[in-house]
Protein backbone atom coordinates (compact mmCIF):
# COMPACT_ATOMS: atom_id res chain seq x y z
CA UNK A 1 0.00 0.00 0.00
CA UNK A 2 1.25 3.49 -0.89
CA UNK A 3 2.19 5.50 2.23
CA UNK A 4 0.02 8.46 3.16
CA UNK A 5 1.84 11.54 1.77
CA UNK A 6 0.57 13.69 4.65
CA UNK A 7 1.91 11.24 7.23
CA UNK A 8 5.25 11.00 5.42
CA UNK A 9 5.51 14.79 5.23
CA UNK A 10 4.78 15.05 8.95
CA UNK A 11 7.42 12.44 9.81
CA UNK A 12 10.07 14.24 7.77
CA UNK A 13 9.68 17.37 9.94
CA UNK A 14 11.80 15.60 12.55
CA UNK A 15 14.74 15.20 10.17
CA UNK A 16 17.08 17.92 8.99
CA UNK A 17 18.20 16.12 5.82
CA UNK A 18 15.92 14.09 3.55
CA UNK A 19 17.18 12.00 0.62
CA UNK A 20 14.83 10.90 -2.16
CA UNK A 21 15.71 8.82 -5.22
CA UNK A 22 13.68 10.71 -7.83
CA UNK A 23 11.99 14.05 -8.44
CA UNK A 24 8.62 12.41 -9.10
CA UNK A 25 8.82 10.56 -5.80
CA UNK A 26 9.65 13.75 -3.90
CA UNK A 27 6.63 15.43 -5.50
CA UNK A 28 4.40 12.45 -4.77
CA UNK A 29 5.37 12.54 -1.10
CA UNK A 30 5.20 16.36 -1.05
CA UNK A 31 8.87 16.67 -0.11
CA UNK A 32 10.13 18.73 -3.04
CA UNK A 33 10.62 21.78 -0.83
CA UNK A 34 13.29 20.09 1.30
CA UNK A 35 14.39 16.81 -0.28
CA UNK A 36 17.82 16.18 -1.75
CA UNK A 37 17.49 14.06 -4.88
CA UNK A 38 20.23 11.46 -5.30
CA UNK A 39 19.26 9.23 -8.23
CA UNK A 40 20.40 5.65 -8.68
CA UNK A 41 22.86 4.73 -11.38
CA UNK A 42 23.01 1.71 -13.66
CA UNK A 43 25.60 -0.59 -15.15
CA UNK A 44 26.45 -1.17 -18.80
CA UNK A 45 25.84 -4.88 -19.19
CA UNK A 46 26.57 -5.18 -22.92
CA UNK A 47 29.04 -3.25 -25.09
CA UNK A 48 28.13 -5.05 -28.29
CA UNK A 49 26.70 -2.84 -31.03
CA UNK A 50 23.15 -3.88 -31.77
CA UNK A 51 21.83 -4.82 -35.19
CA UNK A 52 18.17 -4.49 -36.08
CA UNK A 53 17.74 -6.98 -38.91
CA UNK A 54 15.69 -9.03 -36.47
CA UNK A 55 13.67 -8.22 -33.36
CA UNK A 56 14.68 -9.89 -30.09
CA UNK A 57 12.91 -8.55 -27.01
CA UNK A 58 14.24 -8.88 -23.47
CA UNK A 59 12.35 -8.52 -20.19
CA UNK A 60 14.30 -8.82 -16.93
CA UNK A 61 12.55 -8.51 -13.58
CA UNK A 62 10.00 -9.98 -11.26
CA UNK A 63 6.89 -11.61 -12.68
CA UNK A 64 5.01 -11.06 -9.43
CA UNK A 65 2.06 -8.65 -9.52
CA UNK A 66 2.43 -8.12 -13.25
CA UNK A 67 -1.16 -8.29 -14.49
CA UNK A 68 -0.01 -6.95 -17.84
CA UNK A 69 0.16 -9.58 -20.54
CA UNK A 70 3.10 -8.82 -22.80
CA UNK A 71 3.03 -12.40 -24.08
CA UNK A 72 -0.44 -11.91 -25.55
CA UNK A 73 0.63 -8.62 -27.12
CA UNK A 74 3.73 -10.29 -28.56
CA UNK A 75 1.59 -13.11 -29.99
CA UNK A 76 -0.55 -10.58 -31.87
CA UNK A 77 2.55 -8.91 -33.25
CA UNK A 78 4.13 -12.26 -34.13
CA UNK A 79 1.03 -13.43 -35.98
CA UNK A 80 0.95 -10.20 -38.00
CA UNK A 81 4.65 -9.81 -38.81
CA UNK A 82 6.38 -13.21 -38.52
CA UNK A 83 6.67 -13.44 -42.31
CA UNK A 84 8.40 -10.05 -42.49
CA UNK A 85 10.94 -10.21 -39.66
CA UNK A 86 12.53 -12.79 -37.38
CA UNK A 87 11.06 -12.42 -33.87
CA UNK A 88 12.08 -13.66 -30.42
CA UNK A 89 11.15 -12.75 -26.84
CA UNK A 90 13.23 -13.71 -23.79
CA UNK A 91 11.67 -13.27 -20.34
CA UNK A 92 13.97 -13.54 -17.31
CA UNK A 93 12.35 -13.64 -13.89
CA UNK A 94 9.91 -15.45 -11.63
CA UNK A 95 7.67 -14.78 -8.65
CA UNK A 96 6.57 -16.34 -5.36
CA UNK A 97 3.59 -18.04 -6.98
CA UNK A 98 5.51 -19.83 -9.74
CA UNK A 99 4.66 -17.14 -12.27
CA UNK A 100 7.43 -18.35 -14.61
CA UNK A 101 5.67 -21.68 -15.10
CA UNK A 102 2.33 -19.95 -15.62
CA UNK A 103 4.01 -17.88 -18.34
CA UNK A 104 5.48 -21.02 -19.93
CA UNK A 105 2.01 -22.57 -19.96
CA UNK A 106 0.65 -19.50 -21.76
CA UNK A 107 3.50 -19.61 -24.28
CA UNK A 108 2.74 -23.27 -24.95
CA UNK A 109 -0.99 -22.54 -25.32
CA UNK A 110 -0.20 -19.88 -27.92
CA UNK A 111 2.20 -22.18 -29.81
CA UNK A 112 5.13 -19.81 -29.26
CA UNK A 113 7.58 -22.18 -27.56
CA UNK A 114 10.10 -21.82 -30.42
CA UNK A 115 10.24 -18.03 -30.17
CA UNK A 116 9.44 -17.12 -26.54
CA UNK A 117 11.79 -18.35 -23.81
CA UNK A 118 11.01 -18.10 -20.08
CA UNK A 119 14.26 -18.68 -18.21
CA UNK A 120 13.09 -18.19 -14.64
CA UNK A 121 15.18 -16.18 -12.22
CA UNK A 122 18.82 -15.40 -13.08
CA UNK A 123 21.03 -13.57 -10.53
CA UNK A 124 22.19 -10.12 -11.56
CA UNK A 125 25.71 -11.21 -12.44
CA UNK A 126 27.72 -11.57 -15.67
CA UNK A 127 25.36 -14.50 -16.41
CA UNK A 128 22.93 -11.88 -17.75
CA UNK A 129 25.44 -10.44 -20.23
CA UNK A 130 24.86 -13.00 -23.02
CA UNK A 131 21.15 -12.15 -23.03
CA UNK A 132 21.89 -8.42 -23.27
CA UNK A 133 24.36 -9.19 -26.06
CA UNK A 134 21.89 -11.00 -28.31
CA UNK A 135 18.74 -8.96 -27.59
CA UNK A 136 18.10 -5.58 -29.18
CA UNK A 137 14.89 -4.26 -27.55
CA UNK A 138 14.30 -3.94 -23.82
CA UNK A 139 10.92 -4.28 -22.11
CA UNK A 140 10.17 -2.35 -18.90
CA UNK A 141 6.59 -3.18 -18.03
CA UNK A 142 4.99 -2.34 -14.71
CA UNK A 143 1.29 -1.76 -14.00
CA UNK A 144 0.07 1.81 -14.28
CA UNK A 145 -0.79 2.21 -10.62
CA UNK A 146 -0.12 4.99 -8.13
CA UNK A 147 2.55 3.01 -6.31
CA UNK A 148 4.42 2.08 -9.51
CA UNK A 149 4.25 5.54 -11.08
CA UNK A 150 7.46 6.66 -9.35
CA UNK A 151 9.19 3.30 -9.75
CA UNK A 152 12.88 3.87 -10.42
CA UNK A 153 13.95 2.99 -13.96
CA UNK A 154 17.26 1.24 -13.31
CA UNK A 155 16.37 -1.53 -15.76
CA UNK A 156 15.47 1.03 -18.42
CA UNK A 157 18.89 2.63 -18.01
CA UNK A 158 20.57 -0.79 -18.26
CA UNK A 159 18.78 -1.47 -21.53
CA UNK A 160 19.65 1.95 -22.95
CA UNK A 161 23.28 1.77 -21.85
CA UNK A 162 23.45 -1.59 -23.61
CA UNK A 163 22.30 -0.04 -26.89
CA UNK A 164 18.69 -1.22 -26.72
CA UNK A 165 15.61 0.96 -27.36
CA UNK A 166 12.91 0.31 -24.78
CA UNK A 167 9.19 -0.44 -24.78
CA UNK A 168 8.02 0.90 -21.42
CA UNK A 169 4.76 1.64 -19.68
CA UNK A 170 3.92 5.33 -19.42
CA UNK A 171 4.97 6.13 -15.83
CA UNK A 172 6.30 9.44 -14.53
CA UNK A 173 9.84 8.10 -14.31
CA UNK A 174 9.76 6.56 -17.78
CA UNK A 175 8.46 9.82 -19.25
CA UNK A 176 11.58 11.53 -17.90
CA UNK A 177 13.83 9.11 -19.80
CA UNK A 178 12.08 7.65 -22.84
CA UNK A 179 11.83 9.76 -26.00
CA UNK A 180 11.06 8.85 -29.60
CA UNK A 181 14.76 8.33 -30.34
CA UNK A 182 15.28 5.71 -27.65
CA UNK A 183 11.98 3.93 -27.19
CA UNK A 184 8.23 4.12 -26.91
CA UNK A 185 5.81 4.66 -24.03
CA UNK A 186 2.70 2.51 -23.97
CA UNK A 187 -0.35 1.66 -21.90
CA UNK A 188 -0.72 -1.49 -19.85
CA UNK A 189 -2.85 -3.76 -22.03
CA UNK A 190 -1.84 -6.45 -24.51
CA UNK A 191 -3.16 -4.24 -27.33
CA UNK A 192 -1.01 -1.35 -26.08
CA UNK A 193 2.06 -3.58 -26.11
CA UNK A 194 1.26 -4.74 -29.65
CA UNK A 195 0.95 -1.11 -30.78
CA UNK A 196 4.24 -0.25 -29.07
CA UNK A 197 6.03 -3.06 -30.90
CA UNK A 198 4.66 -1.78 -34.20
CA UNK A 199 5.93 1.71 -33.42
CA UNK A 200 9.39 0.68 -32.30
CA UNK A 201 9.85 -1.69 -35.23
CA UNK A 202 8.93 1.09 -37.66
CA UNK A 203 11.31 3.57 -36.01
CA UNK A 204 14.20 1.11 -36.18
CA UNK A 205 13.27 0.07 -39.74
CA UNK A 206 12.99 -3.58 -38.75
PDB file of C-alpha atoms in Angstrom:
ATOM      1  CA  UNK A   1       0.000   0.000   0.000  1.00  0.00           C
ATOM      2  CA  UNK A   2       1.249   3.485  -0.886  1.00  0.00           C
ATOM      3  CA  UNK A   3       2.195   5.500   2.225  1.00  0.00           C
ATOM      4  CA  UNK A   4       0.016   8.457   3.165  1.00  0.00           C
ATOM      5  CA  UNK A   5       1.839  11.539   1.771  1.00  0.00           C
ATOM      6  CA  UNK A   6       0.573  13.689   4.653  1.00  0.00           C
ATOM      7  CA  UNK A   7       1.914  11.242   7.234  1.00  0.00           C
ATOM      8  CA  UNK A   8       5.253  11.003   5.417  1.00  0.00           C
ATOM      9  CA  UNK A   9       5.511  14.786   5.230  1.00  0.00           C
ATOM     10  CA  UNK A  10       4.778  15.051   8.953  1.00  0.00           C
ATOM     11  CA  UNK A  11       7.419  12.437   9.812  1.00  0.00           C
ATOM     12  CA  UNK A  12      10.073  14.245   7.773  1.00  0.00           C
ATOM     13  CA  UNK A  13       9.680  17.369   9.942  1.00  0.00           C
ATOM     14  CA  UNK A  14      11.799  15.596  12.551  1.00  0.00           C
ATOM     15  CA  UNK A  15      14.737  15.201  10.168  1.00  0.00           C
ATOM     16  CA  UNK A  16      17.079  17.918   8.991  1.00  0.00           C
ATOM     17  CA  UNK A  17      18.203  16.122   5.819  1.00  0.00           C
ATOM     18  CA  UNK A  18      15.916  14.092   3.555  1.00  0.00           C
ATOM     19  CA  UNK A  19      17.177  12.000   0.623  1.00  0.00           C
ATOM     20  CA  UNK A  20      14.831  10.895  -2.163  1.00  0.00           C
ATOM     21  CA  UNK A  21      15.707   8.822  -5.219  1.00  0.00           C
ATOM     22  CA  UNK A  22      13.677  10.711  -7.827  1.00  0.00           C
ATOM     23  CA  UNK A  23      11.988  14.055  -8.440  1.00  0.00           C
ATOM     24  CA  UNK A  24       8.623  12.412  -9.101  1.00  0.00           C
ATOM     25  CA  UNK A  25       8.820  10.564  -5.796  1.00  0.00           C
ATOM     26  CA  UNK A  26       9.647  13.748  -3.897  1.00  0.00           C
ATOM     27  CA  UNK A  27       6.632  15.430  -5.497  1.00  0.00           C
ATOM     28  CA  UNK A  28       4.397  12.455  -4.765  1.00  0.00           C
ATOM     29  CA  UNK A  29       5.369  12.541  -1.103  1.00  0.00           C
ATOM     30  CA  UNK A  30       5.203  16.362  -1.045  1.00  0.00           C
ATOM     31  CA  UNK A  31       8.871  16.670  -0.115  1.00  0.00           C
ATOM     32  CA  UNK A  32      10.126  18.726  -3.037  1.00  0.00           C
ATOM     33  CA  UNK A  33      10.621  21.783  -0.825  1.00  0.00           C
ATOM     34  CA  UNK A  34      13.292  20.088   1.299  1.00  0.00           C
ATOM     35  CA  UNK A  35      14.388  16.814  -0.282  1.00  0.00           C
ATOM     36  CA  UNK A  36      17.816  16.183  -1.749  1.00  0.00           C
ATOM     37  CA  UNK A  37      17.489  14.061  -4.881  1.00  0.00           C
ATOM     38  CA  UNK A  38      20.229  11.462  -5.300  1.00  0.00           C
ATOM     39  CA  UNK A  39      19.257   9.229  -8.232  1.00  0.00           C
ATOM     40  CA  UNK A  40      20.397   5.651  -8.676  1.00  0.00           C
ATOM     41  CA  UNK A  41      22.861   4.729 -11.382  1.00  0.00           C
ATOM     42  CA  UNK A  42      23.008   1.706 -13.664  1.00  0.00           C
ATOM     43  CA  UNK A  43      25.600  -0.591 -15.151  1.00  0.00           C
ATOM     44  CA  UNK A  44      26.448  -1.165 -18.800  1.00  0.00           C
ATOM     45  CA  UNK A  45      25.842  -4.878 -19.190  1.00  0.00           C
ATOM     46  CA  UNK A  46      26.568  -5.179 -22.923  1.00  0.00           C
ATOM     47  CA  UNK A  47      29.045  -3.253 -25.087  1.00  0.00           C
ATOM     48  CA  UNK A  48      28.130  -5.049 -28.290  1.00  0.00           C
ATOM     49  CA  UNK A  49      26.698  -2.836 -31.027  1.00  0.00           C
ATOM     50  CA  UNK A  50      23.155  -3.882 -31.766  1.00  0.00           C
ATOM     51  CA  UNK A  51      21.834  -4.823 -35.187  1.00  0.00           C
ATOM     52  CA  UNK A  52      18.172  -4.489 -36.076  1.00  0.00           C
ATOM     53  CA  UNK A  53      17.743  -6.979 -38.914  1.00  0.00           C
ATOM     54  CA  UNK A  54      15.694  -9.034 -36.471  1.00  0.00           C
ATOM     55  CA  UNK A  55      13.670  -8.223 -33.357  1.00  0.00           C
ATOM     56  CA  UNK A  56      14.685  -9.889 -30.093  1.00  0.00           C
ATOM     57  CA  UNK A  57      12.907  -8.550 -27.007  1.00  0.00           C
ATOM     58  CA  UNK A  58      14.238  -8.880 -23.474  1.00  0.00           C
ATOM     59  CA  UNK A  59      12.351  -8.517 -20.186  1.00  0.00           C
ATOM     60  CA  UNK A  60      14.299  -8.821 -16.928  1.00  0.00           C
ATOM     61  CA  UNK A  61      12.550  -8.514 -13.584  1.00  0.00           C
ATOM     62  CA  UNK A  62      10.003  -9.975 -11.263  1.00  0.00           C
ATOM     63  CA  UNK A  63       6.888 -11.611 -12.680  1.00  0.00           C
ATOM     64  CA  UNK A  64       5.005 -11.056  -9.434  1.00  0.00           C
ATOM     65  CA  UNK A  65       2.059  -8.648  -9.520  1.00  0.00           C
ATOM     66  CA  UNK A  66       2.425  -8.117 -13.255  1.00  0.00           C
ATOM     67  CA  UNK A  67      -1.158  -8.287 -14.486  1.00  0.00           C
ATOM     68  CA  UNK A  68      -0.012  -6.951 -17.838  1.00  0.00           C
ATOM     69  CA  UNK A  69       0.156  -9.581 -20.535  1.00  0.00           C
ATOM     70  CA  UNK A  70       3.097  -8.823 -22.797  1.00  0.00           C
ATOM     71  CA  UNK A  71       3.031 -12.396 -24.084  1.00  0.00           C
ATOM     72  CA  UNK A  72      -0.443 -11.913 -25.551  1.00  0.00           C
ATOM     73  CA  UNK A  73       0.631  -8.618 -27.119  1.00  0.00           C
ATOM     74  CA  UNK A  74       3.728 -10.292 -28.557  1.00  0.00           C
ATOM     75  CA  UNK A  75       1.592 -13.111 -29.990  1.00  0.00           C
ATOM     76  CA  UNK A  76      -0.551 -10.580 -31.867  1.00  0.00           C
ATOM     77  CA  UNK A  77       2.555  -8.908 -33.255  1.00  0.00           C
ATOM     78  CA  UNK A  78       4.129 -12.259 -34.132  1.00  0.00           C
ATOM     79  CA  UNK A  79       1.034 -13.432 -35.980  1.00  0.00           C
ATOM     80  CA  UNK A  80       0.947 -10.198 -37.996  1.00  0.00           C
ATOM     81  CA  UNK A  81       4.653  -9.813 -38.813  1.00  0.00           C
ATOM     82  CA  UNK A  82       6.379 -13.206 -38.523  1.00  0.00           C
ATOM     83  CA  UNK A  83       6.665 -13.436 -42.308  1.00  0.00           C
ATOM     84  CA  UNK A  84       8.398 -10.050 -42.490  1.00  0.00           C
ATOM     85  CA  UNK A  85      10.935 -10.210 -39.665  1.00  0.00           C
ATOM     86  CA  UNK A  86      12.529 -12.786 -37.384  1.00  0.00           C
ATOM     87  CA  UNK A  87      11.063 -12.422 -33.873  1.00  0.00           C
ATOM     88  CA  UNK A  88      12.085 -13.657 -30.420  1.00  0.00           C
ATOM     89  CA  UNK A  89      11.151 -12.750 -26.837  1.00  0.00           C
ATOM     90  CA  UNK A  90      13.232 -13.709 -23.785  1.00  0.00           C
ATOM     91  CA  UNK A  91      11.675 -13.266 -20.336  1.00  0.00           C
ATOM     92  CA  UNK A  92      13.973 -13.538 -17.307  1.00  0.00           C
ATOM     93  CA  UNK A  93      12.347 -13.640 -13.887  1.00  0.00           C
ATOM     94  CA  UNK A  94       9.912 -15.452 -11.627  1.00  0.00           C
ATOM     95  CA  UNK A  95       7.675 -14.783  -8.648  1.00  0.00           C
ATOM     96  CA  UNK A  96       6.574 -16.344  -5.356  1.00  0.00           C
ATOM     97  CA  UNK A  97       3.591 -18.039  -6.979  1.00  0.00           C
ATOM     98  CA  UNK A  98       5.510 -19.831  -9.742  1.00  0.00           C
ATOM     99  CA  UNK A  99       4.659 -17.139 -12.275  1.00  0.00           C
ATOM    100  CA  UNK A 100       7.427 -18.348 -14.606  1.00  0.00           C
ATOM    101  CA  UNK A 101       5.669 -21.680 -15.099  1.00  0.00           C
ATOM    102  CA  UNK A 102       2.335 -19.946 -15.619  1.00  0.00           C
ATOM    103  CA  UNK A 103       4.012 -17.882 -18.343  1.00  0.00           C
ATOM    104  CA  UNK A 104       5.479 -21.025 -19.929  1.00  0.00           C
ATOM    105  CA  UNK A 105       2.014 -22.567 -19.963  1.00  0.00           C
ATOM    106  CA  UNK A 106       0.653 -19.502 -21.764  1.00  0.00           C
ATOM    107  CA  UNK A 107       3.500 -19.614 -24.282  1.00  0.00           C
ATOM    108  CA  UNK A 108       2.736 -23.270 -24.953  1.00  0.00           C
ATOM    109  CA  UNK A 109      -0.986 -22.540 -25.319  1.00  0.00           C
ATOM    110  CA  UNK A 110      -0.195 -19.884 -27.923  1.00  0.00           C
ATOM    111  CA  UNK A 111       2.199 -22.179 -29.815  1.00  0.00           C
ATOM    112  CA  UNK A 112       5.132 -19.809 -29.259  1.00  0.00           C
ATOM    113  CA  UNK A 113       7.585 -22.183 -27.560  1.00  0.00           C
ATOM    114  CA  UNK A 114      10.102 -21.817 -30.416  1.00  0.00           C
ATOM    115  CA  UNK A 115      10.238 -18.026 -30.172  1.00  0.00           C
ATOM    116  CA  UNK A 116       9.436 -17.124 -26.535  1.00  0.00           C
ATOM    117  CA  UNK A 117      11.791 -18.348 -23.812  1.00  0.00           C
ATOM    118  CA  UNK A 118      11.007 -18.098 -20.083  1.00  0.00           C
ATOM    119  CA  UNK A 119      14.262 -18.684 -18.207  1.00  0.00           C
ATOM    120  CA  UNK A 120      13.095 -18.189 -14.635  1.00  0.00           C
ATOM    121  CA  UNK A 121      15.184 -16.179 -12.219  1.00  0.00           C
ATOM    122  CA  UNK A 122      18.820 -15.401 -13.081  1.00  0.00           C
ATOM    123  CA  UNK A 123      21.026 -13.572 -10.526  1.00  0.00           C
ATOM    124  CA  UNK A 124      22.191 -10.116 -11.564  1.00  0.00           C
ATOM    125  CA  UNK A 125      25.713 -11.206 -12.439  1.00  0.00           C
ATOM    126  CA  UNK A 126      27.715 -11.568 -15.672  1.00  0.00           C
ATOM    127  CA  UNK A 127      25.356 -14.503 -16.409  1.00  0.00           C
ATOM    128  CA  UNK A 128      22.933 -11.880 -17.748  1.00  0.00           C
ATOM    129  CA  UNK A 129      25.443 -10.441 -20.226  1.00  0.00           C
ATOM    130  CA  UNK A 130      24.855 -13.001 -23.017  1.00  0.00           C
ATOM    131  CA  UNK A 131      21.151 -12.146 -23.030  1.00  0.00           C
ATOM    132  CA  UNK A 132      21.885  -8.422 -23.273  1.00  0.00           C
ATOM    133  CA  UNK A 133      24.359  -9.194 -26.065  1.00  0.00           C
ATOM    134  CA  UNK A 134      21.887 -11.003 -28.313  1.00  0.00           C
ATOM    135  CA  UNK A 135      18.737  -8.964 -27.589  1.00  0.00           C
ATOM    136  CA  UNK A 136      18.099  -5.582 -29.179  1.00  0.00           C
ATOM    137  CA  UNK A 137      14.891  -4.261 -27.553  1.00  0.00           C
ATOM    138  CA  UNK A 138      14.304  -3.935 -23.818  1.00  0.00           C
ATOM    139  CA  UNK A 139      10.919  -4.276 -22.106  1.00  0.00           C
ATOM    140  CA  UNK A 140      10.172  -2.352 -18.903  1.00  0.00           C
ATOM    141  CA  UNK A 141       6.594  -3.175 -18.034  1.00  0.00           C
ATOM    142  CA  UNK A 142       4.992  -2.335 -14.709  1.00  0.00           C
ATOM    143  CA  UNK A 143       1.290  -1.764 -14.001  1.00  0.00           C
ATOM    144  CA  UNK A 144       0.066   1.813 -14.280  1.00  0.00           C
ATOM    145  CA  UNK A 145      -0.794   2.214 -10.622  1.00  0.00           C
ATOM    146  CA  UNK A 146      -0.118   4.991  -8.132  1.00  0.00           C
ATOM    147  CA  UNK A 147       2.553   3.014  -6.306  1.00  0.00           C
ATOM    148  CA  UNK A 148       4.423   2.083  -9.514  1.00  0.00           C
ATOM    149  CA  UNK A 149       4.254   5.540 -11.083  1.00  0.00           C
ATOM    150  CA  UNK A 150       7.461   6.662  -9.352  1.00  0.00           C
ATOM    151  CA  UNK A 151       9.186   3.302  -9.749  1.00  0.00           C
ATOM    152  CA  UNK A 152      12.882   3.866 -10.422  1.00  0.00           C
ATOM    153  CA  UNK A 153      13.949   2.992 -13.961  1.00  0.00           C
ATOM    154  CA  UNK A 154      17.261   1.236 -13.305  1.00  0.00           C
ATOM    155  CA  UNK A 155      16.373  -1.534 -15.763  1.00  0.00           C
ATOM    156  CA  UNK A 156      15.465   1.025 -18.415  1.00  0.00           C
ATOM    157  CA  UNK A 157      18.887   2.626 -18.005  1.00  0.00           C
ATOM    158  CA  UNK A 158      20.573  -0.794 -18.256  1.00  0.00           C
ATOM    159  CA  UNK A 159      18.782  -1.470 -21.529  1.00  0.00           C
ATOM    160  CA  UNK A 160      19.649   1.954 -22.952  1.00  0.00           C
ATOM    161  CA  UNK A 161      23.285   1.773 -21.850  1.00  0.00           C
ATOM    162  CA  UNK A 162      23.451  -1.586 -23.605  1.00  0.00           C
ATOM    163  CA  UNK A 163      22.296  -0.039 -26.893  1.00  0.00           C
ATOM    164  CA  UNK A 164      18.688  -1.215 -26.724  1.00  0.00           C
ATOM    165  CA  UNK A 165      15.611   0.961 -27.356  1.00  0.00           C
ATOM    166  CA  UNK A 166      12.906   0.313 -24.778  1.00  0.00           C
ATOM    167  CA  UNK A 167       9.189  -0.436 -24.784  1.00  0.00           C
ATOM    168  CA  UNK A 168       8.018   0.896 -21.419  1.00  0.00           C
ATOM    169  CA  UNK A 169       4.759   1.643 -19.679  1.00  0.00           C
ATOM    170  CA  UNK A 170       3.917   5.326 -19.418  1.00  0.00           C
ATOM    171  CA  UNK A 171       4.970   6.130 -15.828  1.00  0.00           C
ATOM    172  CA  UNK A 172       6.299   9.438 -14.527  1.00  0.00           C
ATOM    173  CA  UNK A 173       9.844   8.105 -14.310  1.00  0.00           C
ATOM    174  CA  UNK A 174       9.759   6.559 -17.784  1.00  0.00           C
ATOM    175  CA  UNK A 175       8.461   9.820 -19.254  1.00  0.00           C
ATOM    176  CA  UNK A 176      11.582  11.528 -17.899  1.00  0.00           C
ATOM    177  CA  UNK A 177      13.833   9.111 -19.802  1.00  0.00           C
ATOM    178  CA  UNK A 178      12.082   7.648 -22.845  1.00  0.00           C
ATOM    179  CA  UNK A 179      11.834   9.764 -26.003  1.00  0.00           C
ATOM    180  CA  UNK A 180      11.064   8.849 -29.600  1.00  0.00           C
ATOM    181  CA  UNK A 181      14.760   8.331 -30.342  1.00  0.00           C
ATOM    182  CA  UNK A 182      15.281   5.706 -27.648  1.00  0.00           C
ATOM    183  CA  UNK A 183      11.984   3.927 -27.185  1.00  0.00           C
ATOM    184  CA  UNK A 184       8.225   4.120 -26.914  1.00  0.00           C
ATOM    185  CA  UNK A 185       5.809   4.662 -24.026  1.00  0.00           C
ATOM    186  CA  UNK A 186       2.696   2.511 -23.967  1.00  0.00           C
ATOM    187  CA  UNK A 187      -0.350   1.662 -21.901  1.00  0.00           C
ATOM    188  CA  UNK A 188      -0.716  -1.492 -19.850  1.00  0.00           C
ATOM    189  CA  UNK A 189      -2.845  -3.762 -22.034  1.00  0.00           C
ATOM    190  CA  UNK A 190      -1.842  -6.448 -24.513  1.00  0.00           C
ATOM    191  CA  UNK A 191      -3.163  -4.240 -27.328  1.00  0.00           C
ATOM    192  CA  UNK A 192      -1.012  -1.352 -26.085  1.00  0.00           C
ATOM    193  CA  UNK A 193       2.056  -3.583 -26.112  1.00  0.00           C
ATOM    194  CA  UNK A 194       1.260  -4.738 -29.646  1.00  0.00           C
ATOM    195  CA  UNK A 195       0.951  -1.110 -30.780  1.00  0.00           C
ATOM    196  CA  UNK A 196       4.244  -0.250 -29.068  1.00  0.00           C
ATOM    197  CA  UNK A 197       6.026  -3.059 -30.899  1.00  0.00           C
ATOM    198  CA  UNK A 198       4.663  -1.779 -34.200  1.00  0.00           C
ATOM    199  CA  UNK A 199       5.930   1.712 -33.422  1.00  0.00           C
ATOM    200  CA  UNK A 200       9.393   0.680 -32.302  1.00  0.00           C
ATOM    201  CA  UNK A 201       9.851  -1.691 -35.229  1.00  0.00           C
ATOM    202  CA  UNK A 202       8.931   1.093 -37.662  1.00  0.00           C
ATOM    203  CA  UNK A 203      11.312   3.568 -36.012  1.00  0.00           C
ATOM    204  CA  UNK A 204      14.199   1.115 -36.180  1.00  0.00           C
ATOM    205  CA  UNK A 205      13.265   0.066 -39.738  1.00  0.00           C
ATOM    206  CA  UNK A 206      12.994  -3.580 -38.751  1.00  0.00           C
TER     207      UNK A 206
END
